[in-house]
Structure formats: C-alpha cells, structure tokens
Tab-separated table of C-alpha atoms in Angstrom:
chain	number	residue	atom	x	y	z
M	1	UNK	CA	-0.128	-0.062	0.214
M	2	UNK	CA	1.775	3.558	-0.695
M	3	UNK	CA	0.796	6.472	1.083
M	4	UNK	CA	2.589	10.620	1.045
M	5	UNK	CA	2.715	13.317	3.135
M	6	UNK	CA	-0.918	14.408	2.505
M	7	UNK	CA	-2.337	11.529	4.198
M	8	UNK	CA	-1.196	13.546	7.209
M	9	UNK	CA	-3.652	16.398	7.077
M	10	UNK	CA	-6.547	16.514	8.559
M	11	UNK	CA	-10.009	19.414	7.762
M	12	UNK	CA	-8.343	21.887	9.389
M	13	UNK	CA	-5.253	21.662	6.543
M	14	UNK	CA	-2.690	21.284	9.912
M	15	UNK	CA	-0.067	18.577	8.680
M	16	UNK	CA	1.208	15.944	11.804
M	17	UNK	CA	4.709	15.395	11.078
M	18	UNK	CA	4.881	14.226	15.204
M	19	UNK	CA	4.380	12.180	17.079
M	20	UNK	CA	4.430	11.935	20.879
M	21	UNK	CA	4.263	7.974	21.923
M	22	UNK	CA	3.822	7.583	25.573
M	23	UNK	CA	6.259	4.277	26.863
M	24	UNK	CA	4.658	4.711	30.853
M	25	UNK	CA	1.995	5.805	32.951
M	26	UNK	CA	4.440	5.946	36.010
M	27	UNK	CA	7.261	8.131	36.597
M	28	UNK	CA	9.654	8.404	40.279
M	29	UNK	CA	8.837	12.384	40.906
M	30	UNK	CA	6.145	14.269	42.741
M	31	UNK	CA	6.269	17.394	41.505
M	32	UNK	CA	3.788	19.638	43.153
M	33	UNK	CA	2.403	20.346	39.663
M	34	UNK	CA	1.455	16.889	38.374
M	35	UNK	CA	1.669	14.236	40.639
M	36	UNK	CA	2.257	15.609	44.539
M	37	UNK	CA	1.224	12.213	45.799
M	38	UNK	CA	3.641	10.321	43.857
M	39	UNK	CA	2.160	6.983	40.914
M	40	UNK	CA	-0.346	5.273	42.124
M	41	UNK	CA	-0.834	2.068	39.865
M	42	UNK	CA	-4.063	1.557	38.753
M	43	UNK	CA	-4.280	-2.502	38.944
M	44	UNK	CA	-2.185	-4.476	36.493
M	45	UNK	CA	-0.086	-2.244	34.618
M	46	UNK	CA	0.693	-3.756	30.807
M	47	UNK	CA	1.879	-0.442	29.060
M	48	UNK	CA	2.561	-1.336	25.050
M	49	UNK	CA	5.296	-3.495	24.081
M	50	UNK	CA	8.148	-3.225	22.065
M	51	UNK	CA	6.786	-5.542	19.457
M	52	UNK	CA	3.967	-2.960	18.899
M	53	UNK	CA	6.171	-0.240	19.342
M	54	UNK	CA	8.330	-1.085	16.299
M	55	UNK	CA	4.890	-1.759	14.386
M	56	UNK	CA	2.368	0.899	15.798
M	57	UNK	CA	5.460	3.303	14.304
M	58	UNK	CA	5.861	2.112	11.270
M	59	UNK	CA	2.652	1.978	10.836
M	60	UNK	CA	2.407	6.517	11.730
M	61	UNK	CA	5.708	6.167	9.325
M	62	UNK	CA	4.381	5.014	6.305
M	63	UNK	CA	1.731	7.823	6.769
M	64	UNK	CA	4.883	10.840	6.195
M	65	UNK	CA	5.214	10.776	10.171
M	66	UNK	CA	9.393	11.314	10.433
M	67	UNK	CA	9.849	12.008	14.404
M	68	UNK	CA	8.917	10.332	17.046
M	69	UNK	CA	9.151	12.107	21.097
M	70	UNK	CA	9.183	9.004	23.340
M	71	UNK	CA	7.168	10.446	26.789
M	72	UNK	CA	6.016	8.817	29.421
M	73	UNK	CA	5.373	9.662	32.630
M	74	UNK	CA	8.613	8.856	32.991
M	75	UNK	CA	10.314	7.276	29.659
M	76	UNK	CA	13.422	5.922	31.213
M	77	UNK	CA	11.865	3.764	33.837
M	78	UNK	CA	11.322	1.545	31.216
M	79	UNK	CA	13.340	-1.734	31.093
M	80	UNK	CA	13.368	-2.233	27.747
M	81	UNK	CA	14.372	1.927	26.648
M	82	UNK	CA	17.480	0.945	24.911
M	83	UNK	CA	15.933	-1.811	22.149
M	84	UNK	CA	12.803	0.296	21.710
M	85	UNK	CA	15.322	3.365	20.510
M	86	UNK	CA	16.088	1.176	18.695
M	87	UNK	CA	13.712	-0.536	16.179
M	88	UNK	CA	12.303	3.001	16.259
M	89	UNK	CA	15.048	3.944	14.758
M	90	UNK	CA	15.018	1.363	12.458
M	91	UNK	CA	12.063	2.371	10.389
M	92	UNK	CA	12.336	3.959	7.545
M	93	UNK	CA	11.555	7.366	7.364
M	94	UNK	CA	11.699	8.400	10.660
M	95	UNK	CA	14.418	10.546	10.539
M	96	UNK	CA	14.183	12.000	14.775
M	97	UNK	CA	14.087	10.150	17.495
M	98	UNK	CA	13.451	12.845	20.622
M	99	UNK	CA	12.718	11.931	25.148
M	100	UNK	CA	11.687	13.370	27.173
M	101	UNK	CA	12.701	12.596	30.818
M	102	UNK	CA	13.339	13.947	34.030
M	103	UNK	CA	17.082	13.300	34.005
M	104	UNK	CA	17.940	11.646	36.924
M	105	UNK	CA	19.410	7.958	34.586
M	106	UNK	CA	20.937	10.736	32.218
M	107	UNK	CA	25.316	10.324	33.454
M	108	UNK	CA	24.515	6.390	33.443
M	109	UNK	CA	22.864	5.511	30.011
M	110	UNK	CA	22.830	8.873	27.955
M	111	UNK	CA	25.582	7.671	25.535
M	112	UNK	CA	24.105	3.955	24.942
M	113	UNK	CA	20.959	6.186	23.847
M	114	UNK	CA	22.915	7.845	22.051
M	115	UNK	CA	24.533	5.370	19.974
M	116	UNK	CA	21.366	3.479	19.694
M	117	UNK	CA	19.807	6.416	17.301
M	118	UNK	CA	18.117	9.040	19.541
M	119	UNK	CA	18.633	12.255	18.027
M	120	UNK	CA	17.112	14.724	20.574
M	121	UNK	CA	16.694	14.937	23.957
M	122	UNK	CA	14.670	16.716	26.617
M	123	UNK	CA	15.103	17.289	29.622
M	124	UNK	CA	12.790	18.600	32.957
M	125	UNK	CA	14.557	20.867	35.223
M	126	UNK	CA	11.999	23.480	36.934
M	127	UNK	CA	14.268	25.394	37.952
M	128	UNK	CA	18.288	26.386	38.745
M	129	UNK	CA	18.257	26.034	42.387
M	130	UNK	CA	18.970	22.612	43.675
M	131	UNK	CA	16.935	23.643	47.033
M	132	UNK	CA	14.125	24.653	44.883
M	133	UNK	CA	14.906	21.678	42.800
M	134	UNK	CA	14.430	19.331	45.958
M	135	UNK	CA	11.344	21.233	46.857
M	136	UNK	CA	8.609	21.236	43.405
M	137	UNK	CA	10.359	17.545	42.771
M	138	UNK	CA	10.613	16.278	45.872
M	139	UNK	CA	13.345	14.362	45.506
M	140	UNK	CA	17.260	15.799	45.779
M	141	UNK	CA	19.037	15.312	42.289
M	142	UNK	CA	19.455	18.779	40.627
M	143	UNK	CA	23.424	17.109	40.822
M	144	UNK	CA	22.335	14.287	38.327
M	145	UNK	CA	19.971	15.862	36.477
M	146	UNK	CA	22.292	18.670	35.432
M	147	UNK	CA	25.186	16.210	34.755
M	148	UNK	CA	23.920	14.668	32.308
M	149	UNK	CA	22.824	17.728	31.039
M	150	UNK	CA	26.104	18.794	30.329
M	151	UNK	CA	27.003	15.127	29.441
M	152	UNK	CA	24.801	15.217	26.865
M	153	UNK	CA	25.603	19.013	25.307
M	154	UNK	CA	28.959	16.644	24.242
M	155	UNK	CA	27.511	14.053	22.035
M	156	UNK	CA	26.243	15.895	19.509
M	157	UNK	CA	22.763	15.771	19.293
M	158	UNK	CA	20.140	17.417	17.166
M	159	UNK	CA	18.788	19.273	19.933
M	160	UNK	CA	18.915	19.226	23.483
M	161	UNK	CA	15.962	21.531	25.825
M	162	UNK	CA	15.020	21.850	28.522
M	163	UNK	CA	12.008	22.228	29.930
M	164	UNK	CA	10.634	24.709	32.873
M	165	UNK	CA	6.688	24.785	34.460
M	166	UNK	CA	6.548	28.040	35.003
M	167	UNK	CA	4.945	28.630	38.695
M	168	UNK	CA	4.360	31.921	40.385
M	169	UNK	CA	5.986	32.646	43.411
M	170	UNK	CA	8.232	29.276	43.404
M	171	UNK	CA	10.589	29.675	40.082
M	172	UNK	CA	9.247	33.070	38.246
M	173	UNK	CA	12.457	34.850	39.172
M	174	UNK	CA	14.794	33.000	38.138
M	175	UNK	CA	14.951	34.817	34.231
M	176	UNK	CA	18.267	36.574	35.026
M	177	UNK	CA	19.706	32.995	36.310
M	178	UNK	CA	18.621	31.520	32.955
M	179	UNK	CA	20.361	34.097	30.698
M	180	UNK	CA	23.319	33.119	32.786
M	181	UNK	CA	23.019	29.247	31.854
M	182	UNK	CA	22.129	30.223	28.284
M	183	UNK	CA	25.377	32.560	27.335
M	184	UNK	CA	27.923	29.553	26.047
M	185	UNK	CA	25.185	26.615	26.519
M	186	UNK	CA	23.884	25.496	23.257
M	187	UNK	CA	20.394	25.001	24.772
M	188	UNK	CA	16.898	25.349	24.620
M	189	UNK	CA	14.798	26.394	27.517
M	190	UNK	CA	11.014	26.184	27.374
M	191	UNK	CA	9.371	28.149	29.940
M	192	UNK	CA	5.391	25.513	29.699
M	193	UNK	CA	2.228	27.619	31.334
M	194	UNK	CA	0.782	25.943	33.487
M	195	UNK	CA	-2.223	23.997	32.622
M	196	UNK	CA	-5.283	23.132	34.508
M	197	UNK	CA	-6.185	19.315	34.622
M	198	UNK	CA	-8.683	17.334	36.279
M	199	UNK	CA	-7.008	17.317	39.632
M	200	UNK	CA	-5.157	20.258	39.818
M	201	UNK	CA	-7.614	23.338	40.604
M	202	UNK	CA	-6.786	25.119	43.764
M	203	UNK	CA	-2.523	24.564	42.957
M	204	UNK	CA	-3.441	25.550	39.527
M	205	UNK	CA	-5.354	28.911	40.880
M	206	UNK	CA	-2.614	29.802	42.960
M	207	UNK	CA	0.948	29.227	41.074
M	208	UNK	CA	-1.092	29.596	37.578
M	209	UNK	CA	1.452	32.146	35.589
M	210	UNK	CA	0.435	34.042	32.394
M	211	UNK	CA	3.594	32.849	29.566
M	212	UNK	CA	2.534	36.614	28.539
M	213	UNK	CA	4.140	38.180	31.344
M	214	UNK	CA	7.875	36.167	30.688
M	215	UNK	CA	7.522	36.861	27.052
M	216	UNK	CA	7.220	40.752	28.170
M	217	UNK	CA	10.407	40.511	30.061
M	218	UNK	CA	12.440	38.411	27.515
M	219	UNK	CA	11.625	40.832	24.983
M	220	UNK	CA	12.350	43.887	27.059
M	221	UNK	CA	15.581	42.335	27.293
M	222	UNK	CA	16.391	41.958	23.145
M	223	UNK	CA	16.226	38.795	22.470
M	224	UNK	CA	13.939	38.295	19.289
M	225	UNK	CA	11.631	35.749	17.406
M	226	UNK	CA	12.589	33.327	15.533
M	227	UNK	CA	10.684	31.155	12.039
M	228	UNK	CA	8.784	28.351	13.046
M	229	UNK	CA	10.662	25.028	12.155
M	230	UNK	CA	7.888	22.866	10.345
M	231	UNK	CA	8.208	19.760	12.728
M	232	UNK	CA	9.071	22.327	15.747
M	233	UNK	CA	6.249	22.024	18.603
M	234	UNK	CA	4.474	24.518	20.133
M	235	UNK	CA	6.841	26.992	21.456
M	236	UNK	CA	7.605	30.603	20.445
M	237	UNK	CA	11.676	30.694	20.362
M	238	UNK	CA	13.723	33.361	21.527
M	239	UNK	CA	17.500	34.162	20.102
M	240	UNK	CA	20.261	36.927	21.076
M	241	UNK	CA	23.147	37.798	19.293
M	242	UNK	CA	24.823	37.493	23.026
M	243	UNK	CA	23.749	34.299	24.255
M	244	UNK	CA	24.380	31.026	22.110
M	245	UNK	CA	21.124	29.443	24.031
M	246	UNK	CA	17.923	30.469	23.056
M	247	UNK	CA	14.203	30.867	24.817
M	248	UNK	CA	11.298	29.194	24.339
M	249	UNK	CA	7.478	29.956	25.256
M	250	UNK	CA	5.513	27.303	24.809
M	251	UNK	CA	1.563	28.995	25.625
M	252	UNK	CA	-1.751	27.177	26.100
M	253	UNK	CA	-4.028	29.856	27.182
M	254	UNK	CA	-3.003	32.268	24.292
M	255	UNK	CA	-4.847	33.353	21.459
M	256	UNK	CA	-4.233	30.684	17.688
M	257	UNK	CA	-3.130	28.057	20.310
M	258	UNK	CA	-3.874	25.177	18.625
M	259	UNK	CA	-4.193	26.571	14.991
M	260	UNK	CA	-0.703	25.404	14.968
M	261	UNK	CA	-0.784	22.403	16.143
M	262	UNK	CA	1.328	19.595	14.646
M	263	UNK	CA	1.236	16.595	16.826
M	264	UNK	CA	-0.732	13.379	17.913
M	265	UNK	CA	-0.383	11.667	20.624
M	266	UNK	CA	-0.593	7.484	21.712
M	267	UNK	CA	-1.134	6.604	25.301
M	268	UNK	CA	0.878	3.944	26.451
M	269	UNK	CA	-1.572	1.824	26.578
M	270	UNK	CA	-2.178	2.227	22.724
M	271	UNK	CA	-5.039	4.877	22.603
M	272	UNK	CA	-4.684	7.371	19.805
M	273	UNK	CA	-5.379	10.946	21.611
M	274	UNK	CA	-6.490	13.938	18.708
M	275	UNK	CA	-5.435	16.519	21.679
M	276	UNK	CA	-3.754	16.414	24.753
M	277	UNK	CA	-7.036	17.555	26.614
M	278	UNK	CA	-9.676	15.888	24.233
M	279	UNK	CA	-12.583	14.225	25.065
M	280	UNK	CA	-11.722	10.581	23.485
M	281	UNK	CA	-9.232	8.483	22.303
M	282	UNK	CA	-8.883	6.013	19.502
M	283	UNK	CA	-7.504	1.768	20.478
M	284	UNK	CA	-5.053	1.112	18.052
M	285	UNK	CA	-4.076	-1.849	20.597
M	286	UNK	CA	-6.011	-4.273	18.728
M	287	UNK	CA	-4.015	-3.877	15.381
M	288	UNK	CA	-0.154	-3.685	16.757
M	289	UNK	CA	-0.638	-7.782	17.755
M	290	UNK	CA	0.251	-8.491	14.145
M	291	UNK	CA	2.523	-7.471	11.407
M	292	UNK	CA	-0.821	-8.654	9.207
M	293	UNK	CA	-3.061	-6.229	10.079
M	294	UNK	CA	-0.580	-2.901	9.322
M	295	UNK	CA	-2.616	-2.013	6.162
M	296	UNK	CA	-5.811	-1.708	8.470
M	297	UNK	CA	-3.530	0.491	11.402
M	298	UNK	CA	-2.218	2.957	8.858
M	299	UNK	CA	-6.299	2.811	8.251
M	300	UNK	CA	-7.419	3.645	11.364
M	301	UNK	CA	-5.502	6.185	11.736
M	302	UNK	CA	-5.980	7.974	8.169
M	303	UNK	CA	-9.611	8.055	9.373
M	304	UNK	CA	-9.494	9.412	12.950
M	305	UNK	CA	-7.084	12.680	12.151
M	306	UNK	CA	-10.599	13.535	9.852
M	307	UNK	CA	-11.896	14.017	13.412
M	308	UNK	CA	-8.974	16.441	15.203
M	309	UNK	CA	-10.717	19.198	16.402
M	310	UNK	CA	-9.513	22.876	15.661
M	311	UNK	CA	-9.076	24.141	19.519
M	312	UNK	CA	-9.081	22.528	23.206
M	313	UNK	CA	-11.542	24.308	25.530
M	314	UNK	CA	-9.412	24.948	28.339
M	315	UNK	CA	-10.429	28.591	28.606
M	316	UNK	CA	-13.888	26.723	29.690
M	317	UNK	CA	-12.178	25.239	32.413
M	318	UNK	CA	-12.545	21.589	30.076
M	319	UNK	CA	-9.283	19.596	31.142
M	320	UNK	CA	-10.679	17.065	29.110
M	321	UNK	CA	-9.669	13.444	29.944
M	322	UNK	CA	-6.538	13.880	31.431
M	323	UNK	CA	-6.638	13.775	35.496
M	324	UNK	CA	-2.833	14.600	35.344
M	325	UNK	CA	0.191	15.273	32.768
M	326	UNK	CA	1.797	12.287	33.494
M	327	UNK	CA	-0.682	10.274	32.496
M	328	UNK	CA	-0.424	10.810	28.936
M	329	UNK	CA	3.163	13.009	28.575
M	330	UNK	CA	2.182	16.382	28.559
C-alpha cells in the first residue's frame, strides 16, 4: 500500500509530521504540579510492548510521520528503553527520535541511548536552584540531572532542550539565572505555562502565571522571535546575538495556540489521542498484535485524523480525559 505525506493532514489543513508516544504512565517524581502524592498504579499495568511499539511507529511512518518523541510518565523507567530506541530508529522514514525525561538516569545511560539512534533530548528542569528543585520535585537529584545535561551537550545531538513549568511564587524570578546559563551553552530552555488538569484546580489558581508576562521581559531584554520549523513543537522560540542558547515559550492559553498544532499522541496503552485535552481516545492496540494488520492500522489512523478538533476547551475550564500530565506525557 502506497502512502504519502499528504495523508497526515486534517480537515483544518494541519499536517502532523510528529508523534508523541507514551511508553509508561509511571513516574518516579512527586512534582507539586503533577503528581504531588507520587504515581499510583491502577490495577496491573500493561503498557505497549516492544513489538507493539515497532508496529505502531511503522504505521505512522507509512503515513509520512518522520519525528517521534518518547514520553511517559517517565520513559526511562522502561527496562527495555534501549531496544525501543533501536527499533524506532530502524523504521524507514523516521529521521528524528527525541525523548522527554526528568533526567535522573542521564549520566548512566545517555551515551548508549545516543548510540542506539536517539537524536534529540528534552529534560525537565524547573529551576536552577538545588533547594527549589527538591521542593518542586520531591527529590534531591539536581546534581545528576545537570551533570547528565552537560554530558549530552558533548554527544552531538540535533538539539538539547530543557523544560521548566512556570510557577508563580516558586520559580518565576529566575530569568537572570537562566540568562547566565544560556550565555555559553547551545541549549534551549522552554518555559511552559501551567495547565489546569482534572485534579489540580487549587494548585493552578495559586501558582498559574501567564506565559506572556515572562515573554514581555524576554523581549525587553533584547531577545527576538525565531521562525518556526515545520516539525517544531508549540514553543515560540527566541534568540539573542550575545547568547548561544535559546528561550522558548509554550503558552496554551494564548490566542490561536491550537491553530499551529502538529502533534498527535498515543498513550502507553495504545490509544490515539488527537488532543492533549480531548474527550476521547481511539484504540489502536488491537491492530498492533500482528504485522498482518499493517494496512488496517494505517487506515484507522488516517480515518481518525479527520476528527481532530480545531481547538481545546481549556479557556472554559474543560480538561478532557487528562487527570494529570503524567498520564499522557504532556
């Protein structure tokens, strides 16, 4: 069966060269804005296995998908992460493989992941202060995370990016420290506006800060907006001639945020989610049990893309199926 890039376009004209694939719902952190009580397993978890992941990625690649991001939960908790990276990188048409991780295992494994085919790295780092790091994440792992990031910068990745959730009263005064950090490092920090999910209303109301407020400070400091790459995520990225690093802003409550959406998600149990805050998922797992189901898998993905909504309902307080961000990997 022949497929082309045009297949992955929805009825709003948005194309999708980019899939976010969750490998697990489990996480070993207790971040205040996501899982303050830690991860609680629901029943006996059975997440997608290696062969299912391989078949899934092959199906999306046949429709023109060229970039995969492995997420969680915390994807490095998967004991078979190395073979998963290898299997994904062997799929024809996949040119970029990224991972989003909390970074605690980077010093031990980042070299092997790079050798297996990983091309890009995103690390969650909400603060440059070790004490604040412990307060936000519930773990004293700042040294390992930052050591792993420094190692990654020497391994020739296409990109190394850091993600910081913007929290009023917790980390919203660190812009000068981030400027210092970015001066000599070829790295991007992306500040992510806190999103309301099914279980964080009180925390959201206390710590939500509009990303545009930070963006104004960045522009005033002389940073300028960069053009957006076709397979880029949702960040508005800024650069400055005096700094090697870059700053990105992810503002889900900003006007027209969804108009530029190019991301599809598959959960750790094999459901295609057309929006992080959508109300339904489409089961793909039954079509991942045999290579013989390849054509049926491609047809189901293609058909379902016609259903992708034009926007989410976050402004109305609608959080869809997402109880917390660990459940689908953000």
